[in-house]
Short mmCIF file of C-alpha atoms in Angstrom, two decimals:
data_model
loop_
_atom_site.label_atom_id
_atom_site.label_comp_id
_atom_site.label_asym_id
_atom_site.label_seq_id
_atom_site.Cartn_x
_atom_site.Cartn_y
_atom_site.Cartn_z
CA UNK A 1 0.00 0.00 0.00
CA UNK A 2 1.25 3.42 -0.85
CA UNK A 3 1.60 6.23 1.73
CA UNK A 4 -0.52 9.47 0.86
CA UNK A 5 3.12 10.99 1.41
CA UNK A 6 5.00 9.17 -1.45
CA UNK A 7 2.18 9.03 -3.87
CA UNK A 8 2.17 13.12 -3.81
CA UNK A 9 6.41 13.29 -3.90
CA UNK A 10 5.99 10.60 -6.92
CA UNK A 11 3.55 11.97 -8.87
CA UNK A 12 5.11 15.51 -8.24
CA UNK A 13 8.17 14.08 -9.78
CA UNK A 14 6.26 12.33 -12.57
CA UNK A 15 4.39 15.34 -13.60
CA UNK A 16 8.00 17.68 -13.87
CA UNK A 17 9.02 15.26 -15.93
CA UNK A 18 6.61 14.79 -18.32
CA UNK A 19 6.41 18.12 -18.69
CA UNK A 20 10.10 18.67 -19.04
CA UNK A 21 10.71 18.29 -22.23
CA UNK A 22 14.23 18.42 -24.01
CA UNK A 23 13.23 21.33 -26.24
CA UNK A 24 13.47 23.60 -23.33
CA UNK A 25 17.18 23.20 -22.84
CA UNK A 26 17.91 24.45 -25.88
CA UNK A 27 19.47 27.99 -26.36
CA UNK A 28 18.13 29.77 -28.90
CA UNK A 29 20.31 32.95 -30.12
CA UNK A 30 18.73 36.35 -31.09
CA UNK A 31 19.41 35.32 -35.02
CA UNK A 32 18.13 31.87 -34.44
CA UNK A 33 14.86 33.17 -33.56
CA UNK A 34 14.61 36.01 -35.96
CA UNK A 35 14.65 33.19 -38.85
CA UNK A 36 12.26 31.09 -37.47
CA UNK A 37 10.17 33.61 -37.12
CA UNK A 38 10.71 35.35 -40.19
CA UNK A 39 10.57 31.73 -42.21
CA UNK A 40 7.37 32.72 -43.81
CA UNK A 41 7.81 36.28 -43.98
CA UNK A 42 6.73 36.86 -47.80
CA UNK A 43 4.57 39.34 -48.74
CA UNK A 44 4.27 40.12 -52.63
CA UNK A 45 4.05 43.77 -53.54
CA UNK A 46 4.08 46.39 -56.11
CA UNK A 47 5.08 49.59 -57.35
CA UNK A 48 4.64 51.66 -60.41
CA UNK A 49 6.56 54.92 -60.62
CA UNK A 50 3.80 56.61 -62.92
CA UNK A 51 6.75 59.14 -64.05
CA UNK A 52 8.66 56.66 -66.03
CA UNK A 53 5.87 54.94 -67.61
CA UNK A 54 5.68 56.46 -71.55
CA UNK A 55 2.73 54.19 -72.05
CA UNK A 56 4.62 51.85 -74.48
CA UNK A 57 2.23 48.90 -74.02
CA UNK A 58 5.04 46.69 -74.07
CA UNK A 59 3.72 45.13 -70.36
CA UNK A 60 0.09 44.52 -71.87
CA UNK A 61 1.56 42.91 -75.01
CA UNK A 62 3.74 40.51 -72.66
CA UNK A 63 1.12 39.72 -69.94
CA UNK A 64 -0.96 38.45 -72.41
CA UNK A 65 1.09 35.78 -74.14
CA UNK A 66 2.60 35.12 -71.12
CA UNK A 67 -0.79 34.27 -69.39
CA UNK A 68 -2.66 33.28 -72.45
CA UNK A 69 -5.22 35.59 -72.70
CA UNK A 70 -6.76 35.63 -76.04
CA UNK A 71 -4.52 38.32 -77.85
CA UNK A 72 -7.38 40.35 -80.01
CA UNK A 73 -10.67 39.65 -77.45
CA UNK A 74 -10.74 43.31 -75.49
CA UNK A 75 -9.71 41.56 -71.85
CA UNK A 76 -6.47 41.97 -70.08
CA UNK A 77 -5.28 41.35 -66.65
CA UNK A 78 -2.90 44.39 -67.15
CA UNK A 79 -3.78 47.94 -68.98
CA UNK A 80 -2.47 51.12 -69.32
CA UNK A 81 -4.39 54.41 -69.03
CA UNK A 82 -3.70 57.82 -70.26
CA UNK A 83 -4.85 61.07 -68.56
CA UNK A 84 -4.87 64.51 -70.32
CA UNK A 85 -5.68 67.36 -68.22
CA UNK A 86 -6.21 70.71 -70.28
CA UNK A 87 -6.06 73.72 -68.90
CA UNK A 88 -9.46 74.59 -68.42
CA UNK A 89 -9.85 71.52 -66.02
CA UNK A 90 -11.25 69.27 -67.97
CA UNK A 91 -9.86 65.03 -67.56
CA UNK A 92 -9.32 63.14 -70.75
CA UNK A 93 -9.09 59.46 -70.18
CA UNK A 94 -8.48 56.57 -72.39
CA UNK A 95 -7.45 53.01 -73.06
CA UNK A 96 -7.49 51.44 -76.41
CA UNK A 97 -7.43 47.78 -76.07
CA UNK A 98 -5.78 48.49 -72.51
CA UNK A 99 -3.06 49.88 -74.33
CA UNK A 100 -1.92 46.66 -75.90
CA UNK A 101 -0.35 48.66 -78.80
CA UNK A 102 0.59 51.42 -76.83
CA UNK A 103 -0.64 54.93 -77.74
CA UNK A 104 0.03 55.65 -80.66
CA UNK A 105 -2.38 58.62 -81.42
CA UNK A 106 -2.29 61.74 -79.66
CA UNK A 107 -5.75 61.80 -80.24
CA UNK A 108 -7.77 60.48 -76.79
CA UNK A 109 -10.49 57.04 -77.93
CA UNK A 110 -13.94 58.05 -77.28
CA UNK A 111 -14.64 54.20 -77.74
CA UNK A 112 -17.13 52.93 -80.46
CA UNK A 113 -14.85 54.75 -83.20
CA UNK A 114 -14.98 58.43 -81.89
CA UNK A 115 -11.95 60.46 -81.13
CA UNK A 116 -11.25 63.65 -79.67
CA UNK A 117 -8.47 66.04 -80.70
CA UNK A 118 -6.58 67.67 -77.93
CA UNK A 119 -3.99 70.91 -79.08
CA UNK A 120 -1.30 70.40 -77.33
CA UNK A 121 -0.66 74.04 -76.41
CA UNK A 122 -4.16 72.70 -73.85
CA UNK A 123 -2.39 69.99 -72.34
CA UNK A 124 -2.09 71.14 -68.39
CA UNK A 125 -0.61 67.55 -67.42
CA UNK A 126 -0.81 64.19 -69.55
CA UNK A 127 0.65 61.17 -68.27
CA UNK A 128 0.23 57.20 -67.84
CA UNK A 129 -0.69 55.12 -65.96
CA UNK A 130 -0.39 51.23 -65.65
CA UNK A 131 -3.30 49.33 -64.07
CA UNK A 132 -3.32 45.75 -62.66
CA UNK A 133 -4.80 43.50 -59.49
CA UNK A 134 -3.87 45.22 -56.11
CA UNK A 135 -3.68 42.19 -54.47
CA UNK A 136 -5.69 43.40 -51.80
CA UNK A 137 -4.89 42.71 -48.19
CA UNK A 138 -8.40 42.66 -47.54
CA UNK A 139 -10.17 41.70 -50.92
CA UNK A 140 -13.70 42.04 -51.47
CA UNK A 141 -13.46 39.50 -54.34
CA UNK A 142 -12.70 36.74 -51.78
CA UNK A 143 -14.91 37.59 -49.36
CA UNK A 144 -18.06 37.23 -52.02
CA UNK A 145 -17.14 33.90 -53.75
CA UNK A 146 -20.01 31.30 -53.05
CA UNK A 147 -17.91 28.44 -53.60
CA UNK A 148 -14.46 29.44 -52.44
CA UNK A 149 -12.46 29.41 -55.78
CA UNK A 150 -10.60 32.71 -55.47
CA UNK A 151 -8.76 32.85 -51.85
CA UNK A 152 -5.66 35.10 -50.85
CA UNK A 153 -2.82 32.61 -50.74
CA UNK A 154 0.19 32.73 -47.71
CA UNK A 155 2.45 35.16 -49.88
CA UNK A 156 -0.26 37.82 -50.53
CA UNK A 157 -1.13 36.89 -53.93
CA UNK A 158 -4.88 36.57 -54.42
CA UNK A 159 -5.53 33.33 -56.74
CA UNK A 160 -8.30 32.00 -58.38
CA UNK A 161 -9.16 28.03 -58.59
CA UNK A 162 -10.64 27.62 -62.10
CA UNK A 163 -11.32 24.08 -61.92
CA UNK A 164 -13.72 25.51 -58.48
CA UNK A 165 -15.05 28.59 -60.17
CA UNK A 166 -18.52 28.40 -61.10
CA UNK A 167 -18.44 31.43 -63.25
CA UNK A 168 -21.23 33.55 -61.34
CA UNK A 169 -19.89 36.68 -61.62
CA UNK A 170 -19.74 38.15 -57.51
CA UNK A 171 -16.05 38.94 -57.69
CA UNK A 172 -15.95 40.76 -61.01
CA UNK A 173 -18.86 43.09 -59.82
CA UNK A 174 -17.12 43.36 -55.96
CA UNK A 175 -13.43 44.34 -57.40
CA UNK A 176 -13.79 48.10 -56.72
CA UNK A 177 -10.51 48.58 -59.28
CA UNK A 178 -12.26 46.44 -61.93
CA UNK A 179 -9.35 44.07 -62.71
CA UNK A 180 -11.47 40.83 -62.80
CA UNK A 181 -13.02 39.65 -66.07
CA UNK A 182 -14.47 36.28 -67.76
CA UNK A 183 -11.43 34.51 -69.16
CA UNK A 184 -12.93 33.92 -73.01
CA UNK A 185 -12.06 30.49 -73.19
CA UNK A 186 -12.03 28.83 -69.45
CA UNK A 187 -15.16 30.89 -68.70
CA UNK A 188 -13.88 31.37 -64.98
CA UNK A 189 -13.14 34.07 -63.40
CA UNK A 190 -9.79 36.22 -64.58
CA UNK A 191 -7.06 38.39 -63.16
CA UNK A 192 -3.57 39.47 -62.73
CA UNK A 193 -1.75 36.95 -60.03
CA UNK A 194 1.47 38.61 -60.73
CA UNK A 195 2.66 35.81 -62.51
CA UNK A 196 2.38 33.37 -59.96
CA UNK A 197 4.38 30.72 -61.81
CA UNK A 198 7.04 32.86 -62.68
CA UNK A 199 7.60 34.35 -58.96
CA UNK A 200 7.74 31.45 -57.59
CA UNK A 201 10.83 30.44 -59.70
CA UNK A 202 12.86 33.79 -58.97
CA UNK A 203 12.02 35.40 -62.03
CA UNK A 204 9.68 38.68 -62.37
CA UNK A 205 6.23 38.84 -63.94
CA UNK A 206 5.92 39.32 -67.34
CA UNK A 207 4.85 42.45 -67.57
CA UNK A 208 8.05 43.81 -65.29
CA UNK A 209 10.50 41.88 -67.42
CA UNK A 210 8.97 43.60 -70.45
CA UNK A 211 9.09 46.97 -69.14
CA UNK A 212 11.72 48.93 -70.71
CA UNK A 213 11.66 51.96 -68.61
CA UNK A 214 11.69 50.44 -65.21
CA UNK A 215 8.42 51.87 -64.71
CA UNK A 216 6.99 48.30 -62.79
CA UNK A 217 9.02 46.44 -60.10
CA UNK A 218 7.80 43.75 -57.68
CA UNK A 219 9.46 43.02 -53.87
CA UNK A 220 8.69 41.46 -50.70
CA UNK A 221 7.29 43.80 -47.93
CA UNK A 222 8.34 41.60 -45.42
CA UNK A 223 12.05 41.30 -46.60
CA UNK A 224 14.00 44.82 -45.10
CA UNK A 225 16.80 44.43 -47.58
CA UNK A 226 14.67 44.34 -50.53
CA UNK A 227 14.68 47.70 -52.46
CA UNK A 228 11.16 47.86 -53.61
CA UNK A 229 10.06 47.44 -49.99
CA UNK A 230 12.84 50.37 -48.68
CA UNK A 231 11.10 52.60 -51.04
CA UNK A 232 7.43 51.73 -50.24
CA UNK A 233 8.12 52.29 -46.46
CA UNK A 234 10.47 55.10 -46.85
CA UNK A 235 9.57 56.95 -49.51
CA UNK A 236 5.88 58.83 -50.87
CA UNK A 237 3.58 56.09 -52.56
CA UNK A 238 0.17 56.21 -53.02
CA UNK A 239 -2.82 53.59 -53.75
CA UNK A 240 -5.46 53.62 -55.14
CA UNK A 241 -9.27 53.86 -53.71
CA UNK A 242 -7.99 54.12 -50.05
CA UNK A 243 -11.50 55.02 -48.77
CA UNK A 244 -12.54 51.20 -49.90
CA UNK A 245 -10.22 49.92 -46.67
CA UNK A 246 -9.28 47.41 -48.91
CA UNK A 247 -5.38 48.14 -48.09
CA UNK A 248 -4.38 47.43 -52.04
CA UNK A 249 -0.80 46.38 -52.41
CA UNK A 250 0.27 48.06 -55.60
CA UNK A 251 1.80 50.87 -54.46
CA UNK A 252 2.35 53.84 -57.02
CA UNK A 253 4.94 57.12 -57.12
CA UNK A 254 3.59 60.25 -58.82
CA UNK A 255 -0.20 59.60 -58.14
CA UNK A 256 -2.92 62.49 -59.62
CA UNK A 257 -5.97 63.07 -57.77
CA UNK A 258 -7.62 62.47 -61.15
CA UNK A 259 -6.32 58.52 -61.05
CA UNK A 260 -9.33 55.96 -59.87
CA UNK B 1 -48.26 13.22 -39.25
CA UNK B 2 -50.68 13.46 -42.32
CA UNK B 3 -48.87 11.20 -45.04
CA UNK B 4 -49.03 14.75 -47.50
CA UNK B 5 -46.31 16.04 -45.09
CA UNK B 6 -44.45 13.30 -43.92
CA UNK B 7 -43.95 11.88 -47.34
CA UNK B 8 -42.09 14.78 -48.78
CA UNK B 9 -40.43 15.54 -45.54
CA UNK B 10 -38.76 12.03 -45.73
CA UNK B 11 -37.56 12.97 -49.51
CA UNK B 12 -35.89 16.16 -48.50
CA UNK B 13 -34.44 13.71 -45.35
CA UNK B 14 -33.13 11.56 -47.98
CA UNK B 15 -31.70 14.23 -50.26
CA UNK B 16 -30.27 16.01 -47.04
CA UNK B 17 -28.73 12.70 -45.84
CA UNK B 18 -27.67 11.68 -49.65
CA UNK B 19 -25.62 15.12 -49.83
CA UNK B 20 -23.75 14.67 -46.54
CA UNK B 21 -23.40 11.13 -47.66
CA UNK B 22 -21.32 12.17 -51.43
CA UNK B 23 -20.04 14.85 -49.54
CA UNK B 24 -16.42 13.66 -48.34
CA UNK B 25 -16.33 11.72 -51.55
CA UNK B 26 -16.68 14.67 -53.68
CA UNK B 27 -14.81 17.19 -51.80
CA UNK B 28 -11.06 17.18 -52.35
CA UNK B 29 -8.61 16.46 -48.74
CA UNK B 30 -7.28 19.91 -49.11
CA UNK B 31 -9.95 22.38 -49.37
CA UNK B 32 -10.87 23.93 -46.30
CA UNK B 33 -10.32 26.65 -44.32
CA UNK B 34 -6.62 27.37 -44.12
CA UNK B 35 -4.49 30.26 -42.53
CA UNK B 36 -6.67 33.80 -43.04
CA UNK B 37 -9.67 31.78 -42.01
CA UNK B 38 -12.63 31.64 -43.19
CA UNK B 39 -13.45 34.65 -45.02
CA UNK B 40 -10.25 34.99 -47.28
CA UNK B 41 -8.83 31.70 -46.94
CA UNK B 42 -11.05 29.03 -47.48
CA UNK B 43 -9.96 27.27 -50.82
CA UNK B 44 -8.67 24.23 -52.37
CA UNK B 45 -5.04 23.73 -51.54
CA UNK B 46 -3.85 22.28 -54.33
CA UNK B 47 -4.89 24.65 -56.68
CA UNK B 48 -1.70 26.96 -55.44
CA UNK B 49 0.64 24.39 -57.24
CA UNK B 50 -1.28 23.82 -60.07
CA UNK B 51 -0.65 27.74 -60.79
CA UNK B 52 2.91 27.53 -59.69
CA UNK B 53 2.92 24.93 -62.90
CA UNK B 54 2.03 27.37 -65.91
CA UNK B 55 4.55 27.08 -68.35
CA UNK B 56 6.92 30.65 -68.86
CA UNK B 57 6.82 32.11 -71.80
CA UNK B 58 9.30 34.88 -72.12
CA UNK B 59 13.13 33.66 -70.88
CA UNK B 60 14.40 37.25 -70.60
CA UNK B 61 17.03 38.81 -72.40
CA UNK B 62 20.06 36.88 -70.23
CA UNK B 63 18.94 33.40 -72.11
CA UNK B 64 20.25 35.40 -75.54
CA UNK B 65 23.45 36.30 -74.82
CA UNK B 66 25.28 32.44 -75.20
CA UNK B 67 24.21 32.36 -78.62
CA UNK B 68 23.85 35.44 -79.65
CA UNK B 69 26.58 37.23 -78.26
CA UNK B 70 27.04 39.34 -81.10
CA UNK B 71 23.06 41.16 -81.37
CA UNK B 72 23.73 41.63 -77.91
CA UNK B 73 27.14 43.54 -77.96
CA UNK B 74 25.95 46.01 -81.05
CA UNK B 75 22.41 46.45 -78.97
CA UNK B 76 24.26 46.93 -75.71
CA UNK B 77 26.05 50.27 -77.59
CA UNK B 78 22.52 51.71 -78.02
CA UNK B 79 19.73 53.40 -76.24
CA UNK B 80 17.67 50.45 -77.36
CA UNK B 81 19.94 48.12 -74.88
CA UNK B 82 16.86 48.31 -72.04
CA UNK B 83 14.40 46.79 -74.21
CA UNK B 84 14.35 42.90 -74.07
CA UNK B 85 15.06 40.84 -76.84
CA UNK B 86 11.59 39.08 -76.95
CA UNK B 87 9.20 42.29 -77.12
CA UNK B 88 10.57 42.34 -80.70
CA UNK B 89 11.72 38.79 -80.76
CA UNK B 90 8.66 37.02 -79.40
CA UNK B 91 8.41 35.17 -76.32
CA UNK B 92 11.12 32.43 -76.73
CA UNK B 93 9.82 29.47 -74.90
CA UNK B 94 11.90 26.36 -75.45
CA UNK B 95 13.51 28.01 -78.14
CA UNK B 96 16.08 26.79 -80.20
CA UNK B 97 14.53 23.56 -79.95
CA UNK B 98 10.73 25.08 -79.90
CA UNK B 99 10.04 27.08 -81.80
CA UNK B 100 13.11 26.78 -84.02
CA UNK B 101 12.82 30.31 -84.94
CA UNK B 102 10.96 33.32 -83.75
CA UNK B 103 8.78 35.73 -85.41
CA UNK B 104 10.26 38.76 -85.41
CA UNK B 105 7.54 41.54 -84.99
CA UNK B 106 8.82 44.26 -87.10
CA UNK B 107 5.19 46.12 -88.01
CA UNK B 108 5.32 50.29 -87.55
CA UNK B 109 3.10 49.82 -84.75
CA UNK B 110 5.78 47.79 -82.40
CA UNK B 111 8.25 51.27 -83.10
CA UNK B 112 5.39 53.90 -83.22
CA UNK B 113 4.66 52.78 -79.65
CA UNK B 114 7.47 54.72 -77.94
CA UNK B 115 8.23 56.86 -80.87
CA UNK B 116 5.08 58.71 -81.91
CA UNK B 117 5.51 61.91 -80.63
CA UNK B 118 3.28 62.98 -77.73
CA UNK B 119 4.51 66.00 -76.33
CA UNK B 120 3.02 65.41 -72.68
CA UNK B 121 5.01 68.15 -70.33
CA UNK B 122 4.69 65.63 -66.95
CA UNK B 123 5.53 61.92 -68.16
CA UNK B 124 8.43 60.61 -69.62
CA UNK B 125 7.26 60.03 -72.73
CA UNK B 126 8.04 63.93 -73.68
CA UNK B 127 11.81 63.08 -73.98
CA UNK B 128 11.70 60.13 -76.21
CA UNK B 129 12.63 60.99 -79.92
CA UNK B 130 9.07 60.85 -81.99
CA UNK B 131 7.31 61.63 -85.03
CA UNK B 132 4.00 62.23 -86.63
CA UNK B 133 2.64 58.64 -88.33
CA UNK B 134 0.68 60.33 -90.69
CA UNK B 135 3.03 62.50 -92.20
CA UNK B 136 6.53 60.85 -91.41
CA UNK B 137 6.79 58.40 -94.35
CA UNK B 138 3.46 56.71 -93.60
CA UNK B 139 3.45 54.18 -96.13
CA UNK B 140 6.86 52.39 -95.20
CA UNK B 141 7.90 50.32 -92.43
CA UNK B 142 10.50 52.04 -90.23
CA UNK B 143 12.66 48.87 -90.57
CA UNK B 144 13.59 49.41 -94.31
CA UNK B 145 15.41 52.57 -93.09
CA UNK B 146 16.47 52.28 -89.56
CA UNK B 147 17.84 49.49 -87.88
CA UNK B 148 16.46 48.86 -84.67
CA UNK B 149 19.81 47.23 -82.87
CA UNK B 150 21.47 50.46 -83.96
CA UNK B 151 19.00 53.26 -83.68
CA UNK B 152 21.62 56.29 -84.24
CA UNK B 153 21.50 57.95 -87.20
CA UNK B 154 24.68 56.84 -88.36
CA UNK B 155 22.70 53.32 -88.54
CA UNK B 156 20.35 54.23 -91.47
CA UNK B 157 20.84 51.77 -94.13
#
């Protein structure tokens, strides 16, 4: 028979080491525990510097044979807009085919075959400006798919499932920046990943690559030696449609109050 | 129970307890809800490798330079030395074993991107060289004068 005494000393003993475990011997240094906590510290961002950007088309041209979007139906996951602000006020916006061929007309599209001639003694400001998925922190797109075929992956990058996607519409009518379309021949839902596949094998999206003028560059927020995140937290950026709170991740330099 | 209720009450039973049943056949292992929960991430897992999987297109301008060592020393003398190869060139894929050769794009419109002239005072485009299409040779492609890997003027042919 066991004494009260010696079960409570034995069992005091048992229980310490059980729950001594050999982990908790181990010394961890500072670095050590910086890198296992910063193992999974990738973010994917953005940032256009709207000054360099001559509106070449060159991005459009190579996001869409890159990501096989039918070259002559009018859908891209990237485009390019123009803004030409005379001098009495006025805004003149346009986007041929997104700006697949560039601009190549000084003239501004009217769509449906109209065009509208501009002097350019008028011309107040007129610059470009290259449009693509913000890969939204918070993206409405997600949050309204019925069957859960678009999600927000670890790294940032919003992603849609087309074998899941049902093709009812929600997340092209929630995207408040209007980068989601039908893809013509899947019939899922479309949009810039930032050229997921390519990323993901240390090379940059398409549409950076393509860029002549530097004007597009991708980084990792979460990485502080990586230049495109030094400038984004150091330096004046802008997004887009703040007032959404859908904390967009495309950052851009030289943002107009005319841009939506 | 009056059988008018009960009976179609036991087919919804059956249809409820039929779904549930094909349910965790149906549904693949990984989709779920995985680390931003519920509201942005509840997907199928899998579906993050199948994108990782689409086959690149454009190699860059660094998967030229063994071969081609030559283009790329004249083009690296020029302003044209920032544009890659394949916006002209065509996305190379597995070239030289497929496609064998490229097709060179070499239409007015591919120049007449950059070099129409739009003389916007804010954006860069103001300082790159242009012309007017309609009135600077129209009917000719630029190509048949200027040579694109050596822009200058000294380059005409």
């Amino acid at each position: 028979m066991i004494s009260r005494r010696d079960f409570i000393k034995k069992a005091t003993i048992a229980a310490a080491g059980v729950s001594f475990s050999a982990a908790s011997i181990e010394i961890l240094t500072p670095a050590r525990v910086h890198a296992l906590k910063n193992d999974k510290a990738l973010r994917w961002v953005f940032l256009v510097d709207t000054y360099k950007c001559v509106g070449c088309g060159l991005c459009v041209k190579a996001c869409k044979n890159e990501n096989e979007i039918p070259y002559d139906a009018n859908v891209t996951r990237t485009w390019v807009e123009r803004y030409v602000i005379t001098k009495d006020g006025k805004l003149h916006a346009d986007s041929p085919k997104g700006a697949r061929d560039g601009f190549t007309d000084p003239r501004i599209d009217l769509g449906m075959g109209r065009t509208e001639d501009i002097k350019t003694e008028d011309i107040k400001k007129a610059f470009f400006v290259p449009k693509l998925c913000n890969q939204c922190e918070n993206p409405p797109c997600v949050q309204v798919c019925p069957v859960g075929a678009t999600y927000q992956a670890p790294d940032g990058v919003v992603l849609v499932d087309r074998s899941w996607c049902i093709g009812c519409g929600y997340c092209i009518m929630a995207c408040p920046y209007g980068v989601r379309f039908f893809h013509p021949k899947h019939h899922t839902a479309e949009k810039c990943n930032f050229c997921y596949h390519r990323i993901n094998k240390d090379m940059k999206p398409a549409c950076v690559q393509a860029c002549p003028f530097d004007a597009r560059k991708i980084g990792n927020i979460k990485d502080p030696d990586d230049p495109v995140a030094k400038i984004i937290t150091t330096e004046r950026v802008g997004i887009l449609k703040s007032e959404y709170g859908t904390k967009p991740q495309v950052f851009y330099i030289g943002l107009d109050e005319e841009v939506r | 129970m009056k059988n008018h209720v009960l009976r179609p009450l036991l087919v919804v039973l059956g249809l409820v307890a039929l779904v549930l049943l094909i349910r965790p056949f149906y549904v693949p292992k990984d989709f779920g809800v995985h680390e931003r929960g519920y509201m942005y991430g509840w997907y199928r897992q899998g579906n993050i490798e199948d994108w990782k999987k689409v086959t690149v297109k454009y190699q860059g301008s660094e998967s030229c330079k063994d071969c081609h060592p030559d283009k790329i020393e004249t083009l690296s003398q020029s302003p044209h030395a920032i544009i890659q190869c394949e916006n002209c060139h065509g996305p190379a894929l597995e070239h030289p074993s497929a496609p064998e050769k490229l097709p060179i794009d070499r239409t007015r419109g591919q120049c007449l991107r950059c070099h129409t002239k739009l003389s916007y005072p804010t954006s860069a485009r103001a300082g790159l060289k242009g012309i007017d299409p309609g009135s600077h040779n129209p009917d000719t492609e630029c190509v048949s004068c200027h040579n694109p890997h050596k822009p200058s003027l000294e380059g005409l042919k």
